[in-house]
């Protein structure tokens, strides 16, 4: 039986922050996002004049999204992040605000042409979730002391499987079933009672 904790596979591949990030968001996943984002120009008339995204630009875009979380700017207006007086210099130095908003509006995670062939409700993200699910078990082995719990991830956007739970703090959101490791507090989550895809959540 494998020893609980981080796997040898993961330990041997982590040397710094970028290499750790690459274990979760692999080059295969990035290539998929890059390909499907650039394909979007064929489905929307307004995309015809836009410049295709390349891999360095996609990584820079994702890096800025992470910085939004680091700076606790989730509720801050996008424009303010680029302002000379109140913004963060790293945003303006990386990409223009117009280009950032353009990529944000075109970002896709699957091929629109094959979307109707997927029966699951989370079909838009299925290709990403499948690769994510294949990768995560290679990095962590849970302890033997596990328990099942449920969690509501707050979300008020448009989503066909959003639920309303009045006794939860957020009330509206996505219901997740969690397989919780009581020793490390690591959680393996599953969306809904009939979902078949799993992912790890800290």
PDB file of C-alpha atoms in Angstrom:
ATOM      1  CA  UNK A   1       0.000   0.000   0.000  1.00  0.00           C
ATOM      2  CA  UNK A   2       1.409   3.475  -0.925  1.00  0.00           C
ATOM      3  CA  UNK A   3       2.610   5.637   1.936  1.00  0.00           C
ATOM      4  CA  UNK A   4       0.164   8.494   2.724  1.00  0.00           C
ATOM      5  CA  UNK A   5       1.246  11.978   1.774  1.00  0.00           C
ATOM      6  CA  UNK A   6       2.929  13.535  -1.218  1.00  0.00           C
ATOM      7  CA  UNK A   7       3.976  11.007  -3.837  1.00  0.00           C
ATOM      8  CA  UNK A   8       7.500  10.452  -5.115  1.00  0.00           C
ATOM      9  CA  UNK A   9       6.229  11.564  -8.514  1.00  0.00           C
ATOM     10  CA  UNK A  10       5.327  14.993  -7.119  1.00  0.00           C
ATOM     11  CA  UNK A  11       8.379  15.434  -4.890  1.00  0.00           C
ATOM     12  CA  UNK A  12      10.787  14.698  -7.738  1.00  0.00           C
ATOM     13  CA  UNK A  13       9.170  17.337  -9.943  1.00  0.00           C
ATOM     14  CA  UNK A  14       8.942  20.267  -7.514  1.00  0.00           C
ATOM     15  CA  UNK A  15      11.887  22.635  -7.361  1.00  0.00           C
ATOM     16  CA  UNK A  16      10.207  26.062  -7.246  1.00  0.00           C
ATOM     17  CA  UNK A  17       6.787  27.726  -7.456  1.00  0.00           C
ATOM     18  CA  UNK A  18       6.404  27.437 -11.279  1.00  0.00           C
ATOM     19  CA  UNK A  19       7.233  23.707 -11.230  1.00  0.00           C
ATOM     20  CA  UNK A  20       4.684  23.173  -8.434  1.00  0.00           C
ATOM     21  CA  UNK A  21       2.034  25.065 -10.399  1.00  0.00           C
ATOM     22  CA  UNK A  22       2.834  22.985 -13.493  1.00  0.00           C
ATOM     23  CA  UNK A  23       1.899  19.804 -11.617  1.00  0.00           C
ATOM     24  CA  UNK A  24      -1.672  21.054 -11.306  1.00  0.00           C
ATOM     25  CA  UNK A  25      -2.057  23.086 -14.497  1.00  0.00           C
ATOM     26  CA  UNK A  26      -0.106  20.968 -16.971  1.00  0.00           C
ATOM     27  CA  UNK A  27       1.117  21.934 -20.415  1.00  0.00           C
ATOM     28  CA  UNK A  28      -1.585  19.663 -21.852  1.00  0.00           C
ATOM     29  CA  UNK A  29      -4.294  21.661 -20.064  1.00  0.00           C
ATOM     30  CA  UNK A  30      -2.760  24.961 -21.169  1.00  0.00           C
ATOM     31  CA  UNK A  31      -2.557  23.752 -24.772  1.00  0.00           C
ATOM     32  CA  UNK A  32      -6.239  22.810 -24.636  1.00  0.00           C
ATOM     33  CA  UNK A  33      -7.250  26.233 -23.284  1.00  0.00           C
ATOM     34  CA  UNK A  34      -5.059  27.964 -25.873  1.00  0.00           C
ATOM     35  CA  UNK A  35      -6.498  25.965 -28.770  1.00  0.00           C
ATOM     36  CA  UNK A  36     -10.157  26.360 -27.775  1.00  0.00           C
ATOM     37  CA  UNK A  37      -9.747  30.075 -27.010  1.00  0.00           C
ATOM     38  CA  UNK A  38      -8.293  30.740 -30.441  1.00  0.00           C
ATOM     39  CA  UNK A  39     -11.033  28.630 -32.064  1.00  0.00           C
ATOM     40  CA  UNK A  40     -13.640  31.012 -30.664  1.00  0.00           C
ATOM     41  CA  UNK A  41     -12.933  33.470 -33.484  1.00  0.00           C
ATOM     42  CA  UNK A  42     -14.755  31.114 -35.861  1.00  0.00           C
ATOM     43  CA  UNK A  43     -17.959  31.166 -33.775  1.00  0.00           C
ATOM     44  CA  UNK A  44     -18.332  34.876 -33.030  1.00  0.00           C
ATOM     45  CA  UNK A  45     -18.326  37.603 -35.723  1.00  0.00           C
ATOM     46  CA  UNK A  46     -16.712  40.051 -33.299  1.00  0.00           C
ATOM     47  CA  UNK A  47     -13.658  37.819 -32.948  1.00  0.00           C
ATOM     48  CA  UNK A  48     -12.544  38.059 -36.573  1.00  0.00           C
ATOM     49  CA  UNK A  49     -10.229  41.004 -36.074  1.00  0.00           C
ATOM     50  CA  UNK A  50      -8.579  39.898 -32.869  1.00  0.00           C
ATOM     51  CA  UNK A  51      -4.990  38.711 -32.485  1.00  0.00           C
ATOM     52  CA  UNK A  52      -4.622  35.063 -31.503  1.00  0.00           C
ATOM     53  CA  UNK A  53      -3.278  34.308 -28.037  1.00  0.00           C
ATOM     54  CA  UNK A  54       0.071  32.530 -27.745  1.00  0.00           C
ATOM     55  CA  UNK A  55       1.358  30.460 -24.839  1.00  0.00           C
ATOM     56  CA  UNK A  56       3.464  33.181 -23.115  1.00  0.00           C
ATOM     57  CA  UNK A  57       0.504  35.584 -23.260  1.00  0.00           C
ATOM     58  CA  UNK A  58      -1.872  32.949 -21.870  1.00  0.00           C
ATOM     59  CA  UNK A  59       0.496  32.237 -18.968  1.00  0.00           C
ATOM     60  CA  UNK A  60       0.827  35.974 -18.300  1.00  0.00           C
ATOM     61  CA  UNK A  61      -2.969  36.296 -18.285  1.00  0.00           C
ATOM     62  CA  UNK A  62      -3.348  33.426 -15.799  1.00  0.00           C
ATOM     63  CA  UNK A  63      -0.596  34.940 -13.661  1.00  0.00           C
ATOM     64  CA  UNK A  64      -2.535  38.206 -13.440  1.00  0.00           C
ATOM     65  CA  UNK A  65      -5.671  36.316 -12.422  1.00  0.00           C
ATOM     66  CA  UNK A  66      -3.695  34.743  -9.576  1.00  0.00           C
ATOM     67  CA  UNK A  67      -2.409  38.166  -8.549  1.00  0.00           C
ATOM     68  CA  UNK A  68      -5.990  39.428  -8.320  1.00  0.00           C
ATOM     69  CA  UNK A  69      -6.469  36.823  -5.595  1.00  0.00           C
ATOM     70  CA  UNK A  70      -3.152  37.640  -3.924  1.00  0.00           C
ATOM     71  CA  UNK A  71      -4.128  41.320  -3.735  1.00  0.00           C
ATOM     72  CA  UNK A  72      -7.670  40.460  -2.539  1.00  0.00           C
ATOM     73  CA  UNK A  73      -9.027  42.392  -5.532  1.00  0.00           C
ATOM     74  CA  UNK A  74     -11.844  40.028  -6.483  1.00  0.00           C
ATOM     75  CA  UNK A  75     -14.481  42.741  -6.025  1.00  0.00           C
ATOM     76  CA  UNK A  76     -12.310  45.550  -7.365  1.00  0.00           C
ATOM     77  CA  UNK A  77     -13.097  47.038 -10.773  1.00  0.00           C
ATOM     78  CA  UNK A  78     -10.768  45.773 -13.500  1.00  0.00           C
ATOM     79  CA  UNK A  79     -10.047  49.316 -14.654  1.00  0.00           C
ATOM     80  CA  UNK A  80      -8.716  50.324 -11.238  1.00  0.00           C
ATOM     81  CA  UNK A  81      -5.995  47.655 -11.390  1.00  0.00           C
ATOM     82  CA  UNK A  82      -4.433  49.468 -14.367  1.00  0.00           C
ATOM     83  CA  UNK A  83      -4.770  53.034 -13.068  1.00  0.00           C
ATOM     84  CA  UNK A  84      -1.490  54.829 -12.499  1.00  0.00           C
ATOM     85  CA  UNK A  85      -2.376  56.163  -9.032  1.00  0.00           C
ATOM     86  CA  UNK A  86      -4.360  53.355  -7.434  1.00  0.00           C
ATOM     87  CA  UNK A  87      -3.440  50.322  -9.545  1.00  0.00           C
ATOM     88  CA  UNK A  88      -0.627  47.769  -9.373  1.00  0.00           C
ATOM     89  CA  UNK A  89       2.338  48.430 -11.718  1.00  0.00           C
ATOM     90  CA  UNK A  90       2.714  44.730 -12.560  1.00  0.00           C
ATOM     91  CA  UNK A  91      -0.641  44.671 -14.378  1.00  0.00           C
ATOM     92  CA  UNK A  92       0.158  47.541 -16.753  1.00  0.00           C
ATOM     93  CA  UNK A  93       3.685  46.216 -17.281  1.00  0.00           C
ATOM     94  CA  UNK A  94       2.374  42.778 -18.308  1.00  0.00           C
ATOM     95  CA  UNK A  95      -0.486  43.534 -20.713  1.00  0.00           C
ATOM     96  CA  UNK A  96      -2.821  46.388 -21.571  1.00  0.00           C
ATOM     97  CA  UNK A  97      -6.220  46.497 -19.884  1.00  0.00           C
ATOM     98  CA  UNK A  98      -7.967  46.296 -23.271  1.00  0.00           C
ATOM     99  CA  UNK A  99      -6.077  43.124 -24.195  1.00  0.00           C
ATOM    100  CA  UNK A 100      -6.726  41.594 -20.765  1.00  0.00           C
ATOM    101  CA  UNK A 101     -10.466  42.190 -21.119  1.00  0.00           C
ATOM    102  CA  UNK A 102     -10.383  40.864 -24.687  1.00  0.00           C
ATOM    103  CA  UNK A 103      -8.761  37.583 -23.608  1.00  0.00           C
ATOM    104  CA  UNK A 104     -11.111  37.350 -20.624  1.00  0.00           C
ATOM    105  CA  UNK A 105     -14.120  37.636 -22.931  1.00  0.00           C
ATOM    106  CA  UNK A 106     -12.811  35.008 -25.371  1.00  0.00           C
ATOM    107  CA  UNK A 107     -11.378  32.497 -22.892  1.00  0.00           C
ATOM    108  CA  UNK A 108     -12.783  28.989 -23.531  1.00  0.00           C
ATOM    109  CA  UNK A 109     -12.182  25.525 -22.096  1.00  0.00           C
ATOM    110  CA  UNK A 110     -13.648  23.283 -24.786  1.00  0.00           C
ATOM    111  CA  UNK A 111     -14.536  23.178 -28.456  1.00  0.00           C
ATOM    112  CA  UNK A 112     -17.944  24.738 -29.022  1.00  0.00           C
ATOM    113  CA  UNK A 113     -18.480  22.511 -32.098  1.00  0.00           C
ATOM    114  CA  UNK A 114     -18.394  19.298 -30.011  1.00  0.00           C
ATOM    115  CA  UNK A 115     -20.132  20.634 -26.899  1.00  0.00           C
ATOM    116  CA  UNK A 116     -23.551  19.210 -27.804  1.00  0.00           C
ATOM    117  CA  UNK A 117     -22.141  15.669 -27.785  1.00  0.00           C
ATOM    118  CA  UNK A 118     -21.498  15.856 -24.039  1.00  0.00           C
ATOM    119  CA  UNK A 119     -24.367  14.788 -21.802  1.00  0.00           C
ATOM    120  CA  UNK A 120     -23.084  16.012 -18.411  1.00  0.00           C
ATOM    121  CA  UNK A 121     -24.149  19.447 -17.170  1.00  0.00           C
ATOM    122  CA  UNK A 122     -20.584  20.561 -16.609  1.00  0.00           C
ATOM    123  CA  UNK A 123     -19.830  19.777 -20.275  1.00  0.00           C
ATOM    124  CA  UNK A 124     -18.135  23.134 -20.870  1.00  0.00           C
ATOM    125  CA  UNK A 125     -15.388  22.137 -18.433  1.00  0.00           C
ATOM    126  CA  UNK A 126     -15.352  18.367 -19.049  1.00  0.00           C
ATOM    127  CA  UNK A 127     -12.048  18.277 -21.002  1.00  0.00           C
ATOM    128  CA  UNK A 128     -10.289  20.229 -18.245  1.00  0.00           C
ATOM    129  CA  UNK A 129     -11.857  18.213 -15.405  1.00  0.00           C
ATOM    130  CA  UNK A 130     -10.909  14.913 -17.059  1.00  0.00           C
ATOM    131  CA  UNK A 131      -7.242  15.883 -17.321  1.00  0.00           C
ATOM    132  CA  UNK A 132      -7.327  17.360 -13.809  1.00  0.00           C
ATOM    133  CA  UNK A 133      -8.773  14.127 -12.396  1.00  0.00           C
ATOM    134  CA  UNK A 134      -6.118  12.018 -14.090  1.00  0.00           C
ATOM    135  CA  UNK A 135      -3.290  14.151 -12.754  1.00  0.00           C
ATOM    136  CA  UNK A 136      -4.211  14.660  -9.092  1.00  0.00           C
ATOM    137  CA  UNK A 137      -4.039  11.045  -7.796  1.00  0.00           C
ATOM    138  CA  UNK A 138      -0.408  10.989  -8.945  1.00  0.00           C
ATOM    139  CA  UNK A 139       0.488  13.693  -6.434  1.00  0.00           C
ATOM    140  CA  UNK A 140      -1.146  12.754  -3.131  1.00  0.00           C
ATOM    141  CA  UNK A 141      -2.099   9.605  -1.219  1.00  0.00           C
ATOM    142  CA  UNK A 142      -4.712  10.266   1.522  1.00  0.00           C
ATOM    143  CA  UNK A 143      -4.589   8.895   5.050  1.00  0.00           C
ATOM    144  CA  UNK A 144      -6.838   6.014   6.129  1.00  0.00           C
ATOM    145  CA  UNK A 145      -9.004   8.243   8.357  1.00  0.00           C
ATOM    146  CA  UNK A 146     -11.566   9.687   5.921  1.00  0.00           C
ATOM    147  CA  UNK A 147     -15.080  11.043   6.241  1.00  0.00           C
ATOM    148  CA  UNK A 148     -17.771  12.281   3.828  1.00  0.00           C
ATOM    149  CA  UNK A 149     -19.227  15.778   4.141  1.00  0.00           C
ATOM    150  CA  UNK A 150     -21.062  18.306   1.988  1.00  0.00           C
ATOM    151  CA  UNK A 151     -20.182  21.905   1.212  1.00  0.00           C
ATOM    152  CA  UNK A 152     -21.871  24.756  -0.619  1.00  0.00           C
ATOM    153  CA  UNK A 153     -19.486  26.766  -2.789  1.00  0.00           C
ATOM    154  CA  UNK A 154     -21.037  30.284  -2.978  1.00  0.00           C
ATOM    155  CA  UNK A 155     -22.019  31.196  -6.532  1.00  0.00           C
ATOM    156  CA  UNK A 156     -24.738  33.554  -7.799  1.00  0.00           C
ATOM    157  CA  UNK A 157     -24.037  33.384 -11.522  1.00  0.00           C
ATOM    158  CA  UNK A 158     -26.095  31.693 -14.216  1.00  0.00           C
ATOM    159  CA  UNK A 159     -25.739  27.935 -13.800  1.00  0.00           C
ATOM    160  CA  UNK A 160     -28.252  25.109 -14.369  1.00  0.00           C
ATOM    161  CA  UNK A 161     -27.092  23.128 -11.328  1.00  0.00           C
ATOM    162  CA  UNK A 162     -26.906  26.000  -8.841  1.00  0.00           C
ATOM    163  CA  UNK A 163     -28.825  25.169  -5.659  1.00  0.00           C
ATOM    164  CA  UNK A 164     -30.485  27.116  -2.861  1.00  0.00           C
ATOM    165  CA  UNK A 165     -29.752  26.029   0.714  1.00  0.00           C
ATOM    166  CA  UNK A 166     -31.242  28.556   3.173  1.00  0.00           C
ATOM    167  CA  UNK A 167     -29.385  27.149   6.188  1.00  0.00           C
ATOM    168  CA  UNK A 168     -25.966  27.695   4.614  1.00  0.00           C
ATOM    169  CA  UNK A 169     -24.183  31.068   4.986  1.00  0.00           C
ATOM    170  CA  UNK A 170     -24.007  31.629   1.227  1.00  0.00           C
ATOM    171  CA  UNK A 171     -27.464  30.139   0.488  1.00  0.00           C
ATOM    172  CA  UNK A 172     -26.875  30.072  -3.287  1.00  0.00           C
ATOM    173  CA  UNK A 173     -24.080  28.060  -4.859  1.00  0.00           C
ATOM    174  CA  UNK A 174     -22.768  24.711  -6.090  1.00  0.00           C
ATOM    175  CA  UNK A 175     -23.237  21.742  -3.801  1.00  0.00           C
ATOM    176  CA  UNK A 176     -20.095  19.638  -3.380  1.00  0.00           C
ATOM    177  CA  UNK A 177     -19.634  16.261  -1.709  1.00  0.00           C
ATOM    178  CA  UNK A 178     -16.283  16.028   0.042  1.00  0.00           C
ATOM    179  CA  UNK A 179     -14.115  13.085   0.999  1.00  0.00           C
ATOM    180  CA  UNK A 180     -12.154  14.656   3.857  1.00  0.00           C
ATOM    181  CA  UNK A 181      -8.781  13.551   5.178  1.00  0.00           C
ATOM    182  CA  UNK A 182      -8.977  14.229   8.929  1.00  0.00           C
ATOM    183  CA  UNK A 183      -5.179  14.171   9.345  1.00  0.00           C
ATOM    184  CA  UNK A 184      -4.137  16.644   6.644  1.00  0.00           C
ATOM    185  CA  UNK A 185      -7.466  18.491   6.051  1.00  0.00           C
ATOM    186  CA  UNK A 186      -7.210  17.629   2.360  1.00  0.00           C
ATOM    187  CA  UNK A 187     -10.592  17.245   0.668  1.00  0.00           C
ATOM    188  CA  UNK A 188     -11.591  15.330  -2.434  1.00  0.00           C
ATOM    189  CA  UNK A 189     -14.716  16.897  -3.898  1.00  0.00           C
ATOM    190  CA  UNK A 190     -17.520  15.681  -6.136  1.00  0.00           C
ATOM    191  CA  UNK A 191     -20.255  17.937  -7.539  1.00  0.00           C
ATOM    192  CA  UNK A 192     -23.681  16.490  -6.835  1.00  0.00           C
ATOM    193  CA  UNK A 193     -24.750  12.948  -5.947  1.00  0.00           C
ATOM    194  CA  UNK A 194     -24.554  11.730  -9.558  1.00  0.00           C
ATOM    195  CA  UNK A 195     -21.292  13.364 -10.569  1.00  0.00           C
ATOM    196  CA  UNK A 196     -18.514  11.070 -11.685  1.00  0.00           C
ATOM    197  CA  UNK A 197     -15.519  13.432 -11.830  1.00  0.00           C
ATOM    198  CA  UNK A 198     -13.430  14.070  -8.749  1.00  0.00           C
ATOM    199  CA  UNK A 199     -10.874  16.703  -7.855  1.00  0.00           C
ATOM    200  CA  UNK A 200      -8.774  17.599  -4.865  1.00  0.00           C
ATOM    201  CA  UNK A 201      -9.605  20.792  -2.978  1.00  0.00           C
ATOM    202  CA  UNK A 202      -7.583  22.327  -0.179  1.00  0.00           C
TER     203      UNK A 202
END
